[in-house]
Coordinates of C-alpha atoms and ligand atoms in Angstrom, one line a residue:
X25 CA 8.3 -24.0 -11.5
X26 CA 6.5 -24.6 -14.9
X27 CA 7.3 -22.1 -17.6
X28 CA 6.4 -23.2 -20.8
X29 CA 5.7 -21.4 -24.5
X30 CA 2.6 -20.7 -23.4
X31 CA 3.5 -18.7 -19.7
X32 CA 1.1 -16.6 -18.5
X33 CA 3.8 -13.1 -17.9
X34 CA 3.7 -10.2 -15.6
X35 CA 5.8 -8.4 -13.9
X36 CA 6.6 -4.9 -11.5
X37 CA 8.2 -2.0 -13.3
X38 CA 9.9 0.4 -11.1
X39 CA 13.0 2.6 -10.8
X40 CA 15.5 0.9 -8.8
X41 CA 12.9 -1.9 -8.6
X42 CA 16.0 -3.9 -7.4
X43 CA 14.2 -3.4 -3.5
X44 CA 10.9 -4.9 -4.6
X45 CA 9.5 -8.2 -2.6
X46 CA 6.6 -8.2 -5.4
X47 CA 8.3 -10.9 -7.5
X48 CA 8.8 -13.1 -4.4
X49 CA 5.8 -12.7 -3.5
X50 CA 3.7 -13.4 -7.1
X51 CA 6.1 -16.3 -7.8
X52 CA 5.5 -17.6 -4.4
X53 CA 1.5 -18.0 -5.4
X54 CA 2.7 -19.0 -8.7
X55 CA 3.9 -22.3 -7.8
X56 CA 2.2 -22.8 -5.1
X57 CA -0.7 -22.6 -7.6
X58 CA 1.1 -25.0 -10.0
X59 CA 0.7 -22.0 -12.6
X60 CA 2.1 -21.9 -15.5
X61 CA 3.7 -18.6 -15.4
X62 CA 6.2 -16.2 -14.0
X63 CA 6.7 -12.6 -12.6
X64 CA 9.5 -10.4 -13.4
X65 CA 11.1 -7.3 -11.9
X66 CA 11.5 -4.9 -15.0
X67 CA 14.1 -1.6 -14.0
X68 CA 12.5 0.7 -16.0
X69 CA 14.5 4.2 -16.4
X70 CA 11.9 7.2 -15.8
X71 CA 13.3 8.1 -19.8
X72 CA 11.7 5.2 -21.3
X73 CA 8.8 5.0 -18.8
X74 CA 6.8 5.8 -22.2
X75 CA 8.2 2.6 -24.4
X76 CA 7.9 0.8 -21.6
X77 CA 4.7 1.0 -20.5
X78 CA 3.3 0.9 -24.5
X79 CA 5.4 -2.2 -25.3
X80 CA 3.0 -4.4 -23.2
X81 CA 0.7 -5.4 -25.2
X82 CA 2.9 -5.9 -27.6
X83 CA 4.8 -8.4 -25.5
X84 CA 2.1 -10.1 -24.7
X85 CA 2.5 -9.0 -21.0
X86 CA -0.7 -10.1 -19.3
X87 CA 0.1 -7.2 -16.9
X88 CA 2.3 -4.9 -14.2
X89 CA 2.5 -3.6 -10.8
X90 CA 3.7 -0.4 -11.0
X91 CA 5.9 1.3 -8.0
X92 CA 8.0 4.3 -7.7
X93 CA 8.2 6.3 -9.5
X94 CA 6.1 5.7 -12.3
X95 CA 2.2 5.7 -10.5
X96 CA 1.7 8.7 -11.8
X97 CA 2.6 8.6 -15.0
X98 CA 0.9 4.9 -15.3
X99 CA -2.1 7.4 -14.7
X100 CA -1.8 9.5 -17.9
X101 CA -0.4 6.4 -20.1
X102 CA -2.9 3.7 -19.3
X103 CA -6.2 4.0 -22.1
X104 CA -8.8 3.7 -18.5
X105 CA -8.7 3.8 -15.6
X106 CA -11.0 3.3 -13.0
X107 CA -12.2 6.0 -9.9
X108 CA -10.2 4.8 -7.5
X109 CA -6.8 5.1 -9.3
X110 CA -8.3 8.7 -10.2
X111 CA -9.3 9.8 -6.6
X112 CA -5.5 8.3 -5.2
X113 CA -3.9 9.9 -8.5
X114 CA -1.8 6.7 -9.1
X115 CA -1.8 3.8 -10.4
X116 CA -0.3 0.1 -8.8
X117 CA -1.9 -2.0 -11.6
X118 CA -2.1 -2.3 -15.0
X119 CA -3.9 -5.3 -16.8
X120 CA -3.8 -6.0 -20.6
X121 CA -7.7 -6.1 -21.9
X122 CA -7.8 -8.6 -24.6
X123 CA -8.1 -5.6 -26.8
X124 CA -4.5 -4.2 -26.0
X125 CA -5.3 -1.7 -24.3
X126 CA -3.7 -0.8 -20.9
X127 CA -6.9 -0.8 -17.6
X128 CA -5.5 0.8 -14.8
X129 CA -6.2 0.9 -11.1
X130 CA -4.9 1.1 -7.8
X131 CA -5.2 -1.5 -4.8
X132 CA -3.3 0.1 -2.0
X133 CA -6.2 0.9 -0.5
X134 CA -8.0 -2.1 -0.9
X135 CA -4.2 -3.9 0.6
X136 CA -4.4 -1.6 3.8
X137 CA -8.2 -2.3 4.6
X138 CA -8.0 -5.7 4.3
X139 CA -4.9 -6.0 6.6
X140 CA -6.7 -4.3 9.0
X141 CA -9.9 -6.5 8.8
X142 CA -7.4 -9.6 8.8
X143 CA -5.1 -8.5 11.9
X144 CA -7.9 -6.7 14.0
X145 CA -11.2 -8.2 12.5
X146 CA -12.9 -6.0 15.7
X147 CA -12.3 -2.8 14.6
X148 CA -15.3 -0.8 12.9
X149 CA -15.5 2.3 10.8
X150 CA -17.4 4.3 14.0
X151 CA -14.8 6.6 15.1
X152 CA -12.2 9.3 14.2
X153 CA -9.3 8.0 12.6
X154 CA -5.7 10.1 12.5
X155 CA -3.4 9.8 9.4
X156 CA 0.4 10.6 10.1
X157 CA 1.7 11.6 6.7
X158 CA 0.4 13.0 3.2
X159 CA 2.3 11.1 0.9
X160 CA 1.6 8.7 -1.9
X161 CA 0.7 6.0 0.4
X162 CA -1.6 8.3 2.6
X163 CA -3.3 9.2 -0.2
X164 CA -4.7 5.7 -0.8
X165 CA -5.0 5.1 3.0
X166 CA -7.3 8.2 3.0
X167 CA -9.6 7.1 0.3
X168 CA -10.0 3.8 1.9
X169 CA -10.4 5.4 5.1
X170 CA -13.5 7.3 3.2
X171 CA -15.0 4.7 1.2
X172 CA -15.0 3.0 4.1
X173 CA -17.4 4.9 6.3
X174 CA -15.0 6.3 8.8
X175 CA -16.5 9.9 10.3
X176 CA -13.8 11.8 10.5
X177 CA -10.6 11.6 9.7
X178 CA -7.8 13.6 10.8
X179 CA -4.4 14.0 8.8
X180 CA -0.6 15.5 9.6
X181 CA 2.1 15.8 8.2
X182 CA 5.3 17.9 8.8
X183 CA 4.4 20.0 5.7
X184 CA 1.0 21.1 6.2
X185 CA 0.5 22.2 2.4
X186 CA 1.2 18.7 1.2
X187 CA -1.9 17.6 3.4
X188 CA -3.9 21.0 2.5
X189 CA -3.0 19.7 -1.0
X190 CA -4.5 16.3 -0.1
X191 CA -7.4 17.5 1.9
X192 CA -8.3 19.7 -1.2
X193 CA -8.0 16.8 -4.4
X194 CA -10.4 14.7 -2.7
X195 CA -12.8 18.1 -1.0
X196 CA -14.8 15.8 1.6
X197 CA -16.1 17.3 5.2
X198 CA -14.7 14.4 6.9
X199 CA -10.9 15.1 6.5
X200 CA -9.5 17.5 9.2
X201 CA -5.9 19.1 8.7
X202 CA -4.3 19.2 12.4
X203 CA -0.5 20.9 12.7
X204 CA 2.2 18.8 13.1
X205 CA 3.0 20.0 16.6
X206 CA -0.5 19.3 17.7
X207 CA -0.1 15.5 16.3
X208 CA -0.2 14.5 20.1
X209 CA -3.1 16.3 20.6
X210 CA -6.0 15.0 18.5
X211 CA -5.4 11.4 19.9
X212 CA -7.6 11.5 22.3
X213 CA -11.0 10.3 21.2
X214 CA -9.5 8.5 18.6
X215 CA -9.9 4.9 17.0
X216 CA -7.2 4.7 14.8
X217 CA -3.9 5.7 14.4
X218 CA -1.7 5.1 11.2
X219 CA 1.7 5.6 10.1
X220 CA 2.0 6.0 6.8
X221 CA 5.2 8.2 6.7
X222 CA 9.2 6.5 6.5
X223 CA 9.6 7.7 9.9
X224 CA 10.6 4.3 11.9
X225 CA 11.6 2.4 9.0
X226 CA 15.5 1.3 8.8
X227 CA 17.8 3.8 8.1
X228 CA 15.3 6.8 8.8
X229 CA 14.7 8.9 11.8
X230 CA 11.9 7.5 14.3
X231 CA 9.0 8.8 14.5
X232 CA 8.9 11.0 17.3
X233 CA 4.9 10.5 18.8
X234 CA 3.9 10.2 22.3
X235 CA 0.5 8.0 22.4
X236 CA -0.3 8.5 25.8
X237 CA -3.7 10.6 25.0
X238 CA -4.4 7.6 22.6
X239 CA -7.6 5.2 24.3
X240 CA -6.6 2.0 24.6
X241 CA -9.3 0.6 22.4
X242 CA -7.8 2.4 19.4
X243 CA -6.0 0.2 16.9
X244 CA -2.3 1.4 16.1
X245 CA -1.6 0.5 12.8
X246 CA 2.1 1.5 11.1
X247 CA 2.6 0.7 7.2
X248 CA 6.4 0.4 7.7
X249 CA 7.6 -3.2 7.7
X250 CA 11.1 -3.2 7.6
X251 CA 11.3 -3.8 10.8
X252 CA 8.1 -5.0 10.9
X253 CA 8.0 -4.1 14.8
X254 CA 8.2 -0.5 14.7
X255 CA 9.1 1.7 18.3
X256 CA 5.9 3.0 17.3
X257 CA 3.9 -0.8 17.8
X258 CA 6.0 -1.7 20.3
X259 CA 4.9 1.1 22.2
X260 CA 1.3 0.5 21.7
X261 CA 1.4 -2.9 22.1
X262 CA 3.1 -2.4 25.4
X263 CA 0.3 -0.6 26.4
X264 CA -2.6 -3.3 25.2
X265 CA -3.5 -1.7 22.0
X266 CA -4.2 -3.6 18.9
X267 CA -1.8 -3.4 16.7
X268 CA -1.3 -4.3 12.6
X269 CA 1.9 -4.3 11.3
X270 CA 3.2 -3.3 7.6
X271 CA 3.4 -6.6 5.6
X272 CA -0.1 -8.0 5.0
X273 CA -0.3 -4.2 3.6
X274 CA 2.1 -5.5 0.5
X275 CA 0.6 -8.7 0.3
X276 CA -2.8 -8.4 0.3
X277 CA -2.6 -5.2 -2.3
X278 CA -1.0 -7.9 -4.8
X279 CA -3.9 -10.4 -4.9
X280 CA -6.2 -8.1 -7.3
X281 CA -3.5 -8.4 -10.1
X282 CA -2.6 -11.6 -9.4
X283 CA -6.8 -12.5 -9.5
X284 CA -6.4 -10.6 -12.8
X285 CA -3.5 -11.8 -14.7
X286 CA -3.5 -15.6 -13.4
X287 CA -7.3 -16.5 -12.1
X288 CA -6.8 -17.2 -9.0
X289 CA -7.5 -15.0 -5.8
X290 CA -4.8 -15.7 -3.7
X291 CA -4.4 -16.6 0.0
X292 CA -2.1 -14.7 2.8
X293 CA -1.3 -16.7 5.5
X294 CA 1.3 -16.6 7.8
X295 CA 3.9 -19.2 6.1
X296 CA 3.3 -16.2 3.3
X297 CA 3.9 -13.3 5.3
X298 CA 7.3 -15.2 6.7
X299 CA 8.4 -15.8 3.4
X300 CA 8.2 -12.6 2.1
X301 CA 10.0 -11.3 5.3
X302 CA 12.8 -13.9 4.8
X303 CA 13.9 -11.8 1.7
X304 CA 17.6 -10.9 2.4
X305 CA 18.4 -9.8 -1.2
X306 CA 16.9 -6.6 -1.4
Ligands
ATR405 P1 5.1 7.6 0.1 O1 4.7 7.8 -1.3 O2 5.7 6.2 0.3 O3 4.0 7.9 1.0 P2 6.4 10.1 0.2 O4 5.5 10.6 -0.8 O5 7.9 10.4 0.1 O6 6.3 8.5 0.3 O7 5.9 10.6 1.7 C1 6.7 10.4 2.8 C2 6.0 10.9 4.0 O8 6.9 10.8 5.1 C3 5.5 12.4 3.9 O9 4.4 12.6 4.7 C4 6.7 13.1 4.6 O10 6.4 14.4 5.1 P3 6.6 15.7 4.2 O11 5.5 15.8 3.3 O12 6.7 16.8 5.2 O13 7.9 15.5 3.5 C5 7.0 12.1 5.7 N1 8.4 12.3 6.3 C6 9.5 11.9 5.7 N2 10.6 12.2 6.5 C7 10.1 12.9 7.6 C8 10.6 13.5 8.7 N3 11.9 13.5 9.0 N4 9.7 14.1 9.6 C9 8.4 14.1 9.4 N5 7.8 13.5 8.3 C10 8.6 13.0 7.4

């Protein structure tokens, strides 16, 4: 590890960010890169969310990830920020412009579609997708979903208003709202199926889905990766559908800032992906 007066800095702020694998990850790339750098978890308190986010430039701070639960507010604090960030309402990453000022967008979207070209480079934009969930992360899964061609795509969540809410930000023909008892029933001609709710994850409920209706072309993709072998893909894959697990979600949404604060567009390979994994202190 090479960290010299001149280090290139960066870092995640978040609040506990104590959980976060992005500094793992980063320095990972870091020296694999020989770069003379480093990456830093920074717990910032929602109270000084403000300070924090306005001492960058000062610091010299080439830029920042951003997790919960500041997205939003990166959204109001940073001086632009582009489309994307706007249509998700969020923000993941900040980079320092040479001017100071703070450039904000948001790559979760970008992270999830390019998992899913990786894992199950087959799988084309032609048919009806279904979102489980209308949280922050379906959000950006939607957009993606959009920009990325997909006909129609079909969301639920246990509170329907939160995915009325969704639905209505973004006011595009192609989203459907289905009730969360009739989850099961608007498989049935689909070609995707993501889980982008907590449901499965350690320490939370499972998530209670019978895929049975599901064809067995459709690709079953669940954003959880701790465990990274949900019920829910062990299911499908028990029945022969493709499946993409959680982490390439998390690693490939971090090459964008890394491109941007270090010059380099970094590889995910598998060594990467069981690295990350490995992480027992969080
Ligand atoms: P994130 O930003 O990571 O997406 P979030 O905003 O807290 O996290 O969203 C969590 C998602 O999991 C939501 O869709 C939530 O449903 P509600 O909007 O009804 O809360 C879903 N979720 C969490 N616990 C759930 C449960 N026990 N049953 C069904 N859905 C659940």
């Amino acid at each position: 590890m090479i960290i010299s007066g001149k280090a290139l800095l960066a870092g995640v702020m978040g609040w506990p960010v104590s959980h976060s694998r992005s500094p793992r990850l980063h320095n990972y790339w870091l020296e694999k890169h020989n770069i003379d750098g480093a990456y830093l978890p920074f717990a910032v308190n929602p109270k000084t969310a403000i300070q924090a986010f306005q001492s960058l430039p000062a610091l010299g701070i080439r830029g920042v990830n951003v997790t919960v639960p500041h997205k939003e507010i990166a959204l109001q604090l940073c001086d632009h920020v582009d489309d994307l960030a706007q249509r998700i309402g969020a923000v993941n990453t900040i980079v320092v412009t040479e001017e100071g000022r703070l450039s904000g967008t948001n790559t979760d979207g970008f992270g999830f579609m390019e998992n899913l070209r990786d894992r199950q480079p087959q799988w084309q934009a032609t048919g009806p997708a279904v979102i489980i969930g209308a949280g922050g992360a379906a959000r950006a899964i939607l957009v993606a979903l959009l920009d990325s061609g997909v006909p129609e795509i079909r969301i639920t969540n246990r509170t329907r208003a939160r995915a009325e809410e969704l639905a209505a930000t973004l006011n595009n023909e192609r989203i459907r709202i289905i009730d969360w008892d009739q989850r099961e029933d608007c498989l049935a001609d689909a070609d995707l199926l993501v889980n982008t709710t907590t449901l499965g994850m350690t320490g939370h409920l499972p998530l209670s889905l019978d895929i049975k209706s599901l064809p067995l072309t459709a690709t079953v993709y669940d954003i959880v990766y701790a465990p990274l072998k949900t019920a829910l893909l062990q299911d499908a894959a028990e029945r022969g559908h493709p499946t993409v697990d959680g982490i390439g979600m998390l690693l490939h949404q971090a090459r964008p800032g890394f491109k941007a604060w270090f010059g380099i567009d970094p590889v995910v390979d598998d060594r990467l992906r069981q690295y990350v994994l490995e992480d027992r202190t969080s």
